[in-house]
Coordinates of C-alpha atoms in Angstrom, one line a residue:
Chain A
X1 CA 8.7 2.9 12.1
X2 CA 11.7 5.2 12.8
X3 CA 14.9 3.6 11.2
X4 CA 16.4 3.2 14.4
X5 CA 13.5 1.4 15.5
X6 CA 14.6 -1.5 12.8
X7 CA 15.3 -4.6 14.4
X8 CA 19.3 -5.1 14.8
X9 CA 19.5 -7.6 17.5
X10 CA 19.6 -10.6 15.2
X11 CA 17.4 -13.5 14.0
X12 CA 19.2 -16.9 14.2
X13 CA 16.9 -18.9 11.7
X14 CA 17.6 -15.7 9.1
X15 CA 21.7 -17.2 8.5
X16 CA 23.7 -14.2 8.7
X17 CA 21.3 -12.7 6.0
X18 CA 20.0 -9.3 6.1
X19 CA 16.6 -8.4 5.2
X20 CA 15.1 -5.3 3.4
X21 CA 12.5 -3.0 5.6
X22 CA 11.1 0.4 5.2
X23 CA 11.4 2.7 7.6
X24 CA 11.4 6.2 7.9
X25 CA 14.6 8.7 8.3
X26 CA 14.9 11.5 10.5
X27 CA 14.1 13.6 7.3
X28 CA 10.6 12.2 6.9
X29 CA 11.3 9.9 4.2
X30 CA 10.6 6.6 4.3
X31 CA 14.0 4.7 2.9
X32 CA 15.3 1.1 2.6
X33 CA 17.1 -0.1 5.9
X34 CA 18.8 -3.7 5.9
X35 CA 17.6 -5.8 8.9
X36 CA 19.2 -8.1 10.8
X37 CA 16.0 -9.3 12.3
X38 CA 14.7 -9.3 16.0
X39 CA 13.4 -11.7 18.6
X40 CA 9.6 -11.5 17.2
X41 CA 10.6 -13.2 14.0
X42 CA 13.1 -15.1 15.5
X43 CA 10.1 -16.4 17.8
X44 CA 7.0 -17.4 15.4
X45 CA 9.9 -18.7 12.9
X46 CA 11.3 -21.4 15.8
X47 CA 7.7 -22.0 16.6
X48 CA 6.6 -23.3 13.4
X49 CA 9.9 -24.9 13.0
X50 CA 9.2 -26.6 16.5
X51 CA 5.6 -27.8 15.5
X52 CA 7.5 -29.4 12.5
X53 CA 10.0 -30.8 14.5
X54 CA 7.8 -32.4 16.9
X55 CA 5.5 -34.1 14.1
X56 CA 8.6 -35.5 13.0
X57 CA 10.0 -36.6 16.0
X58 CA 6.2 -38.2 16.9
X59 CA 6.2 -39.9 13.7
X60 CA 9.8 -41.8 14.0
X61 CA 8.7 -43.1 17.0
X62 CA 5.4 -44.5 15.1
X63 CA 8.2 -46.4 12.3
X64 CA 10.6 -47.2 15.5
X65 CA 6.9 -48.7 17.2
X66 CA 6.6 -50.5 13.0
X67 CA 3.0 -48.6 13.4
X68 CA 4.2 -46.5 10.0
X69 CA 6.6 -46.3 7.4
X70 CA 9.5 -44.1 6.8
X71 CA 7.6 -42.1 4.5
X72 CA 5.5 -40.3 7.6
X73 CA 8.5 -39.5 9.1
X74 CA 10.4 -38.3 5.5
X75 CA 7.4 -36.3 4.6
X76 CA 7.6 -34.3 8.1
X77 CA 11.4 -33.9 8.3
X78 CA 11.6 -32.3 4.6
X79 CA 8.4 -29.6 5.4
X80 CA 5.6 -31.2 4.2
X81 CA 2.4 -32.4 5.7
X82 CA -0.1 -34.7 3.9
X83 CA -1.9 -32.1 2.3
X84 CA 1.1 -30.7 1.1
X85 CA 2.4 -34.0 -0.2
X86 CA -0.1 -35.1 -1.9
X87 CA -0.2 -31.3 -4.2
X88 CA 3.5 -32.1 -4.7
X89 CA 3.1 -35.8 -6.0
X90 CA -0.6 -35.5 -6.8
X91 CA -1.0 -38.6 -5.1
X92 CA -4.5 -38.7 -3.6
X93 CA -4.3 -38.5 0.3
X94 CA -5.7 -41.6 1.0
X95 CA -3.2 -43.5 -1.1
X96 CA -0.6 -41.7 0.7
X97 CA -2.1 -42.8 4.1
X98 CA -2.0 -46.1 3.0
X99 CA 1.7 -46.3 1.9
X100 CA 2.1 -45.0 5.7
X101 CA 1.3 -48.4 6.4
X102 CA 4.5 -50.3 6.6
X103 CA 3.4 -53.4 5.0
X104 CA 2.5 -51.7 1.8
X105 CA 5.5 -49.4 1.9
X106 CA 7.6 -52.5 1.8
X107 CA 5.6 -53.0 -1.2
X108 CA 5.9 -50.1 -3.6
X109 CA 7.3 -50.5 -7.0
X110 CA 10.8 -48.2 -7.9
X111 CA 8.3 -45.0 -9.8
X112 CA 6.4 -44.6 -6.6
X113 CA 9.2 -44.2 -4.4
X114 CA 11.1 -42.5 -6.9
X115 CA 8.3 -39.8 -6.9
X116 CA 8.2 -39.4 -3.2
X117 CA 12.0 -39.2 -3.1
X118 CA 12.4 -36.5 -5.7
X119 CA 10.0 -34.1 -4.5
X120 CA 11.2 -34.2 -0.8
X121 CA 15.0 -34.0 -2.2
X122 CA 16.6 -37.3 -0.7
X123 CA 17.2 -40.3 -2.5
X124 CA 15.6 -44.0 -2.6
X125 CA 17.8 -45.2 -0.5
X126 CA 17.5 -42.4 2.2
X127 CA 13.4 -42.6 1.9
X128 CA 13.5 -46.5 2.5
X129 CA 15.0 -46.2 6.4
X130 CA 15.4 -43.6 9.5
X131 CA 18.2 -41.3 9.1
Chain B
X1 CA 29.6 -21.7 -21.2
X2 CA 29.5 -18.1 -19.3
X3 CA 26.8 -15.3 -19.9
X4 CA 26.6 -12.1 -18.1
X5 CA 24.4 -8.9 -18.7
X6 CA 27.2 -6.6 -17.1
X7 CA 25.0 -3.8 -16.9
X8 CA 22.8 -5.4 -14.4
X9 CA 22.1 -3.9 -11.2
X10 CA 21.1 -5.9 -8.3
X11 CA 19.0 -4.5 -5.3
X12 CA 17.4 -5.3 -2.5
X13 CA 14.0 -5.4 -1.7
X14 CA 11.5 -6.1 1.2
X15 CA 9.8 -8.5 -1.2
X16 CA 10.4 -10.8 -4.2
X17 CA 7.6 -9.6 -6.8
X18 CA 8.0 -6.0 -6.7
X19 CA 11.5 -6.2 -6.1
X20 CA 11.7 -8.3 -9.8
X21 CA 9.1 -5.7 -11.0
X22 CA 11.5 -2.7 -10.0
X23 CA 14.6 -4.2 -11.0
X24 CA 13.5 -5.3 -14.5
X25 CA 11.9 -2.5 -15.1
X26 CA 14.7 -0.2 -14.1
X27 CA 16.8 -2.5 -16.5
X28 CA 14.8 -1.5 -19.3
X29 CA 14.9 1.9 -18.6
X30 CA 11.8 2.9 -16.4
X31 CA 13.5 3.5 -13.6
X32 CA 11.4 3.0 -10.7
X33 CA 11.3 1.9 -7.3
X34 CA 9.8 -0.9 -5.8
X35 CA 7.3 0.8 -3.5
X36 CA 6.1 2.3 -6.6
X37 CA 6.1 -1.2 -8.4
X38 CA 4.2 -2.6 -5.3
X39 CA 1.9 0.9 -5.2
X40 CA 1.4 0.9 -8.7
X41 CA 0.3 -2.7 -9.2
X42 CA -2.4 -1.7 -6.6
X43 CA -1.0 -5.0 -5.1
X44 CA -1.3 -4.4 -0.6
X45 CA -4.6 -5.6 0.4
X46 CA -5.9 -7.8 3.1
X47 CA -7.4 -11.4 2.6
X48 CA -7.9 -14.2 5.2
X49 CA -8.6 -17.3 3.3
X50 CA -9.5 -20.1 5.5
X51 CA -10.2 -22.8 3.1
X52 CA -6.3 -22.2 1.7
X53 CA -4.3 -24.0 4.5
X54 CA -1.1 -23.1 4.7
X55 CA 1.0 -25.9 6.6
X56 CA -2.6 -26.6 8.6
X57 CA -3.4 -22.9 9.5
X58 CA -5.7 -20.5 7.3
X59 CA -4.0 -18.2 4.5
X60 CA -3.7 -14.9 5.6
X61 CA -2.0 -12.6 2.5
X62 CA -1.7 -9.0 3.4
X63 CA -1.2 -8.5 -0.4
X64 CA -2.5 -9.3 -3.7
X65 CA -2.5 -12.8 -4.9
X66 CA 1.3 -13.8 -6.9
X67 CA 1.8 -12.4 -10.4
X68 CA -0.3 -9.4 -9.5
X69 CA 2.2 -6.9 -9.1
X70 CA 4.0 -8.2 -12.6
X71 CA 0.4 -7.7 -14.3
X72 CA 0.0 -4.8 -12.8
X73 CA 3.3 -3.4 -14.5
X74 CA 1.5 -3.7 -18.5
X75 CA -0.9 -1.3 -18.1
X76 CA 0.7 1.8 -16.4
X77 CA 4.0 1.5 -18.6
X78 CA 1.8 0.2 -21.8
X79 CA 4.4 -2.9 -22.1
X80 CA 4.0 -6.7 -23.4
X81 CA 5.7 -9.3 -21.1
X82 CA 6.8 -12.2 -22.7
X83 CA 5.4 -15.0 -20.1
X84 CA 6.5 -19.0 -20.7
X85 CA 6.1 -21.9 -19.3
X86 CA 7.2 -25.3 -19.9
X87 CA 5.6 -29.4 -19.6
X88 CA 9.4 -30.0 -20.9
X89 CA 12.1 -29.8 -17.9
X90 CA 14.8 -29.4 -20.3
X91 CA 13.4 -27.6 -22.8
X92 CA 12.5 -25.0 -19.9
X93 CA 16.3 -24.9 -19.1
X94 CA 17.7 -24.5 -22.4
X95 CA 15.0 -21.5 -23.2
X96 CA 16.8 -19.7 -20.2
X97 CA 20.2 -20.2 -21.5
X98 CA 19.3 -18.8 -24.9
X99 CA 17.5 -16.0 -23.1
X100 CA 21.0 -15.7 -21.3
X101 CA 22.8 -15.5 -24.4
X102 CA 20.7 -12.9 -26.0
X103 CA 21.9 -11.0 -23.5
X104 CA 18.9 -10.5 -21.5
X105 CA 17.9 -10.7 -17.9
X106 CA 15.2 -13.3 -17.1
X107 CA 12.5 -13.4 -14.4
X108 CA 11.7 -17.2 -13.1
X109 CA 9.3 -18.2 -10.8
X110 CA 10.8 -20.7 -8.0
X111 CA 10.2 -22.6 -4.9
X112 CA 12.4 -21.5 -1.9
X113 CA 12.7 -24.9 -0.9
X114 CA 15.4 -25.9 -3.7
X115 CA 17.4 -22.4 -3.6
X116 CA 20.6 -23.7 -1.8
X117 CA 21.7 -19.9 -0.7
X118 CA 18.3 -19.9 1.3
X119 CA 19.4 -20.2 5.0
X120 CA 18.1 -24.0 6.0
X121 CA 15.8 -22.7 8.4
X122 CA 13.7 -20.3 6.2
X123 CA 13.5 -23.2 3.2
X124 CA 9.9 -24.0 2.8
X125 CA 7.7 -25.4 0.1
X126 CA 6.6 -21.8 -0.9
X127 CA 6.5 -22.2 -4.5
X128 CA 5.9 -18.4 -5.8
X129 CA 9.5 -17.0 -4.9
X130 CA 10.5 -14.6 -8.0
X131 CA 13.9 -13.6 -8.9
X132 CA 15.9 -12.4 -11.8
X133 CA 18.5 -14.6 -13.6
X134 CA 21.1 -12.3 -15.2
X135 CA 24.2 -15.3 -15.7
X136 CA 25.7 -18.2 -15.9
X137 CA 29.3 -19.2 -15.0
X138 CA 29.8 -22.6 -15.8
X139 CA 26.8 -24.6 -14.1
X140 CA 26.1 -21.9 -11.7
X141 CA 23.8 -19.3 -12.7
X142 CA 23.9 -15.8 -11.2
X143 CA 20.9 -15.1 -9.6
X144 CA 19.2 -11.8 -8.6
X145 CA 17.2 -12.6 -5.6
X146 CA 15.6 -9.5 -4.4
X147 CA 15.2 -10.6 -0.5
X148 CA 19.0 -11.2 -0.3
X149 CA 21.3 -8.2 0.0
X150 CA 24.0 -9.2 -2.5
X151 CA 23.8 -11.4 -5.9
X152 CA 23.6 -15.1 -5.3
X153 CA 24.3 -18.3 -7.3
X154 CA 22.5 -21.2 -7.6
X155 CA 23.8 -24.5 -9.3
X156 CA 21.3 -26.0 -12.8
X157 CA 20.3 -29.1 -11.2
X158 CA 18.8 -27.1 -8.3
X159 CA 17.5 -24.1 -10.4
X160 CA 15.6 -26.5 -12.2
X161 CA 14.2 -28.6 -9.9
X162 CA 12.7 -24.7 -7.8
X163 CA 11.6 -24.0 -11.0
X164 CA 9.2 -27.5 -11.5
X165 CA 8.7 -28.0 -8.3
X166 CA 5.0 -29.3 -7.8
X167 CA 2.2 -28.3 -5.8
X168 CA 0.0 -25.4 -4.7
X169 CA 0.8 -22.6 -7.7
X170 CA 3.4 -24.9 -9.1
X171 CA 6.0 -22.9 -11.6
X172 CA 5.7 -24.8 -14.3
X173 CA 9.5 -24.0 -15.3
X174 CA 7.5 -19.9 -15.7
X175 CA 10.2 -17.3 -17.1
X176 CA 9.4 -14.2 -18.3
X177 CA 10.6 -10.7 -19.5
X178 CA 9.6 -7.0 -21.0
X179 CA 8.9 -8.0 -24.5
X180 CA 8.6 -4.0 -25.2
X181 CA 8.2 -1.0 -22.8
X182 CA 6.3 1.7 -24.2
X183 CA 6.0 4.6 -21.3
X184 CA 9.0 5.0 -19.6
X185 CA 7.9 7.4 -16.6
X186 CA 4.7 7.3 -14.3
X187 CA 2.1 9.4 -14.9
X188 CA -0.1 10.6 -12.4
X189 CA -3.4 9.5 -14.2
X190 CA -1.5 6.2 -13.3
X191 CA -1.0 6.5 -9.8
X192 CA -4.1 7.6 -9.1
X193 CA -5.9 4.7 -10.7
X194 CA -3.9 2.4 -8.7
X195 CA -5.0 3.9 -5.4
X196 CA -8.5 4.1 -6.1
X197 CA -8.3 0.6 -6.9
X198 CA -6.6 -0.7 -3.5
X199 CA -8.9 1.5 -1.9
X200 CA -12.2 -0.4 -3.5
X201 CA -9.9 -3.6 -2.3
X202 CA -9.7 -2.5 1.1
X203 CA -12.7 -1.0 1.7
X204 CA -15.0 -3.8 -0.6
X205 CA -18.3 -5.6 0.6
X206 CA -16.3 -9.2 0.6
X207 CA -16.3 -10.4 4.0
X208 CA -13.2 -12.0 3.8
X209 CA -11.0 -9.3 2.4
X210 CA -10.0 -5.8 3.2
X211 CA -10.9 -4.4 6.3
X212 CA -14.2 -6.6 6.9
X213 CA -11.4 -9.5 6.5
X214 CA -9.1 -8.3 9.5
X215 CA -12.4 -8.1 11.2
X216 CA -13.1 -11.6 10.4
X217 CA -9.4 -12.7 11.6
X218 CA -10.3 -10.7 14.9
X219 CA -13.1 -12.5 15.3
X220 CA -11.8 -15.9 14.9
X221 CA -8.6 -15.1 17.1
X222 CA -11.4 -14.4 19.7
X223 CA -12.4 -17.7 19.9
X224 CA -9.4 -19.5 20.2
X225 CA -9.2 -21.7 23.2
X226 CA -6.9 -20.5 25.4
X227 CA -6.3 -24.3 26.8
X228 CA -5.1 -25.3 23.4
X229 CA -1.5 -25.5 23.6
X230 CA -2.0 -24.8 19.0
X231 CA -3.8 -21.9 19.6
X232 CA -0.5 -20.5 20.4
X233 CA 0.7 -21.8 17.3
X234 CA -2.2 -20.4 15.2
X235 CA -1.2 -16.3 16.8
X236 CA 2.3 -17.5 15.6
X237 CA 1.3 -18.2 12.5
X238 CA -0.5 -14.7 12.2
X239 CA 2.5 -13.0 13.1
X240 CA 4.5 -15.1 10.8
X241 CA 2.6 -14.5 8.3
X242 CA 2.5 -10.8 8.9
X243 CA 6.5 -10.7 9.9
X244 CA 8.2 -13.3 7.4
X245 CA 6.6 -13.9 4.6
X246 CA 7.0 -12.1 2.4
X247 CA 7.7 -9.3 4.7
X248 CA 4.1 -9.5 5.9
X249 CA 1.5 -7.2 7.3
X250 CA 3.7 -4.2 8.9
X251 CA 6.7 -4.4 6.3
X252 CA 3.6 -4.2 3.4
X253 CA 1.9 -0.9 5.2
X254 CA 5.5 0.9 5.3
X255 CA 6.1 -0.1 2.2
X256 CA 3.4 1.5 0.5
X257 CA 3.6 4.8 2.9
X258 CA 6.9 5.0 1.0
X259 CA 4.7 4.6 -1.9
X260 CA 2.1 7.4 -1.1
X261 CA 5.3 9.7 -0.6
X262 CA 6.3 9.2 -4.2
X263 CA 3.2 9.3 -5.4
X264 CA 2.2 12.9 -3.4
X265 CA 5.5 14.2 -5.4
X266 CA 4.0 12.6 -8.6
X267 CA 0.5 14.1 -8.7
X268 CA 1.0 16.9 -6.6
X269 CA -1.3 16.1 -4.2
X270 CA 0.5 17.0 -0.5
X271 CA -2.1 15.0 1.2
X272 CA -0.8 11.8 0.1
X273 CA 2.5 12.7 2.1
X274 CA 0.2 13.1 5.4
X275 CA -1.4 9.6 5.0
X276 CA 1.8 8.0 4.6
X277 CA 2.5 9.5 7.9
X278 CA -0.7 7.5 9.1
X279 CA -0.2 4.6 7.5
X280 CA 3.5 3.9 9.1
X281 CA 1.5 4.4 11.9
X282 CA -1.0 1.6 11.3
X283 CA 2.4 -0.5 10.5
X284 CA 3.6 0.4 14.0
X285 CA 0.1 -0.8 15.5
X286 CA 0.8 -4.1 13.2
X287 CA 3.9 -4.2 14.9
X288 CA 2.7 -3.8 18.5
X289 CA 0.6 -6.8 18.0
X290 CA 3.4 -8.8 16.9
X291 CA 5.1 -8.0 20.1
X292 CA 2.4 -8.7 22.0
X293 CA 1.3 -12.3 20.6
X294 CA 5.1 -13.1 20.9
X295 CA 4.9 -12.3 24.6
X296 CA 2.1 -14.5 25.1
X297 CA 3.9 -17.2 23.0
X298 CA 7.0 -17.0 25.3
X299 CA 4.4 -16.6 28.5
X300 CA 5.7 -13.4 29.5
X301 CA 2.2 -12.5 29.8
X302 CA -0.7 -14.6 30.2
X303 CA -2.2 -16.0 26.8
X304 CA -5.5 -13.9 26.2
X305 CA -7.2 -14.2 22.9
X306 CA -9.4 -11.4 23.6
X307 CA -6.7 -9.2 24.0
X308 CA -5.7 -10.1 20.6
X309 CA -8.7 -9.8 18.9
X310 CA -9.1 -5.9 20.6
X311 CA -5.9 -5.2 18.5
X312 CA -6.5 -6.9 15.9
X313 CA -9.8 -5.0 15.8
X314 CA -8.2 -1.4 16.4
X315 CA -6.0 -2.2 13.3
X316 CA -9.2 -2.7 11.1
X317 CA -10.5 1.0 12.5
X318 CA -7.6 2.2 12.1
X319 CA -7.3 0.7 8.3
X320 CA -10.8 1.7 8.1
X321 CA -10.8 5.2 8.8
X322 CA -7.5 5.6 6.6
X323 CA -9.0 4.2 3.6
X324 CA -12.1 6.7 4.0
X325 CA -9.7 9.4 4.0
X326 CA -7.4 8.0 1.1
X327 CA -10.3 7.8 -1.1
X328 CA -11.4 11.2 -0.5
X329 CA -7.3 12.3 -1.3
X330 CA -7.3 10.7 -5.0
X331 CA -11.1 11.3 -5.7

């Protein structure tokens, strides 16, 4: 890549921020240019943010429908999928699943929720209800 | 209370690790730059991991696994790195403060997720971000993060939490610096070591990594249904993985052309300087497929796997045949 080849037009999910790339310089060097991003990373980054989004969006209508708890829809809207959660509070999967059920969810003592709350970032009070 | 090792110098990098590497070690005075710290660490490779899944796709790391470019930093410059980690959250803060007031720079491992400066949309649960910590102003600290441009700040009660944050390669609070430095220029004995060893990398019998891996990836993209609206989403996630993270696929093969360049001046070998014409070639092929997939993924052009996996399978040659001739440069 030729540094004028570096993407410039701009990359909405990158905030104003400028990324680092190589590229080479009409001397033959390769040097560090500042990016501003392009349409290609701007693309597969609003695609996986769109997958995200639509988990998220399927799983408030599952707590709206009382088929699951507000913890489906947290653990979606703050990045993670069940997999993921369960690494982060070392729940087992299954147990997770289970607290997806609203019944038990209404049942869970203050550590549990606790632990779901701190490692998505929101409080107790926001993990207990729909934004 | 406010700490600050003035003679600090931020810089920015295409990557976290060997942009800490470079940076640290440039404190310390072996001044290097990161494509060396990424060359010499041996740390681009290729490695498609299906049974890591990250965020429901397959891993695919178009480098070495984390810590391996800071690893690869002890042998080359004959150094001890001081490497902690912490089961006590406070404990693991007040260990960087005194490290602060010593007057050193610290390297912490994070997750991106907690690092408020992180623009909202590119804050994922990616829990081995480095940077350098090199203040503290009240309850901010300063923070040396080598993907952003300029210096950031980042407040205690979210520096600690991105620093024992949970999960897949959890931190564990991990800080580290050079405990002593005992070469302070790169030899070429060095350099050439570290090639020959990403070329055994890329060129090994593992099916799954090297060039046998992008093979493997080929393969699988191949397959994909083309009436699955996720398929779409799996190419994404190749190109992200190749584009974002971490700089990715392309970013990694220019990055290390600007490696063999320093390294032909280094040992004297002029050769090196012609393959790192080639390989920003290969990064431009890298490239062209990520323009291509996002084509199909907007439908400018009808979605066709096959297509794909042809240039997916060019790339491997193409690695391939560069590897052969790398290996016969540093033999």
């Amino acid at each position: 890549m030729d540094v004028g080849d570096v993407p410039q037009e701009g990359n909405r999910t990158m905030g104003g921020h400028r990324r680092a790339m190589y590229a080479r310089d009409v001397d033959g060097r390769i040097v560090i240019v500042p990016s501003r991003g392009g349409e290609v990373d701007e693309t597969v980054t609003l695609q996986a943010l769109d997958l995200i989004r639509e988990m998220t969006e399927a799983a408030k209508a599952r707590v709206l429908a009382g088929e699951s708890s507000p913890l489906e829809y947290w653990m979606y809207a703050q990045r993670l999928d069940l997999p993921q959660l369960s690494q982060v509070t070392g729940f087992w999967q299954w147990r997770i699943r289970r607290h997806f059920k609203p019944e038990r969810f209404a049942m869970l003592s203050a550590d549990i929720l606790l632990r779901y709350a701190d490692v998505m970032g929101i409080t107790v009070g926001q993990l207990m209800k729909l934004p | 209370m406010n700490m600050l090792v003035e003679s600090f110098q931020h810089r920015h990098a295409a990557h976290c690790e060997s942009g800490v590497a470079s940076s640290m070690l440039s404190h310390h005075g072996a001044k290097i730059s990161e494509a060396m710290a990424f060359g010499l660490s041996s740390a681009m490779a290729f490695a498609y991991l299906p049974f890591v899944k990250f965020a429901g796709f397959p891993l695919i790391a178009f480098r070495m696994p984390p810590k391996a470019i800071l690893r690869g930093m002890v042998k080359p410059f004959k150094m001890r790195f001081h490497f902690e980690t912490f089961r006590d959250q406070i404990k693991g803060m007040a260990r960087l403060d005194e490290m602060l007031a010593q007057g050193r720079i610290v390297g912490i491992q994070t997750s991106a997720f907690w690092l408020p400066y992180f623009p909202a949309d590119m804050r994922f649960h990616f829990n081995a971000h480095n940077l350098i910590v090199f203040g503290k102003e009240g309850n901010d600290y300063l923070i040396s993060d080598p993907v952003a441009e300029d210096p950031q700040r980042c407040d205690a009660e979210n520096l600690r939490k991105a620093r024992f944050a949970t999960g897949l390669m959890a931190p564990k609070g991990l800080l580290y610096y050079p405990e002593e430095i005992g070469q302070k220029t790169v030899t070429p004995a060095a350099v050439l070591r570290a090639i020959r060893k990403t070329v055994r990398i890329m060129l090994g019998p593992v099916p799954i990594v090297g060039v046998r891996g992008i093979h493997m990836v080929a393969n699988r993209v191949g397959k994909l249904d083309s009436a699955d609206k996720l398929s779409l989403n799996y190419v994404g996630h190749i190109v992200r993985m190749q584009e974002e993270i971490g700089t990715g696929g392309a970013g990694f093969r220019f990055l290390y052309a600007a490696f063999l360049q320093e390294a032909a001046d280094i040992t004297g070998r002029q050769e090196l300087k012609v393959l790192a014409e080639r390989l920003n070639e290969i990064g431009d092929g890298w490239r062209e497929f990520a323009l291509k997939a996002v084509r199909m993924i907007k439908g400018r052009e009808p979605f066709a796997p096959s297509r794909l996996a042809a240039m997916l399978h060019t790339q491997a040659e193409h690695e391939g045949e560069f590897f052969r001739a790398l290996k016969k440069a540093v033999a």
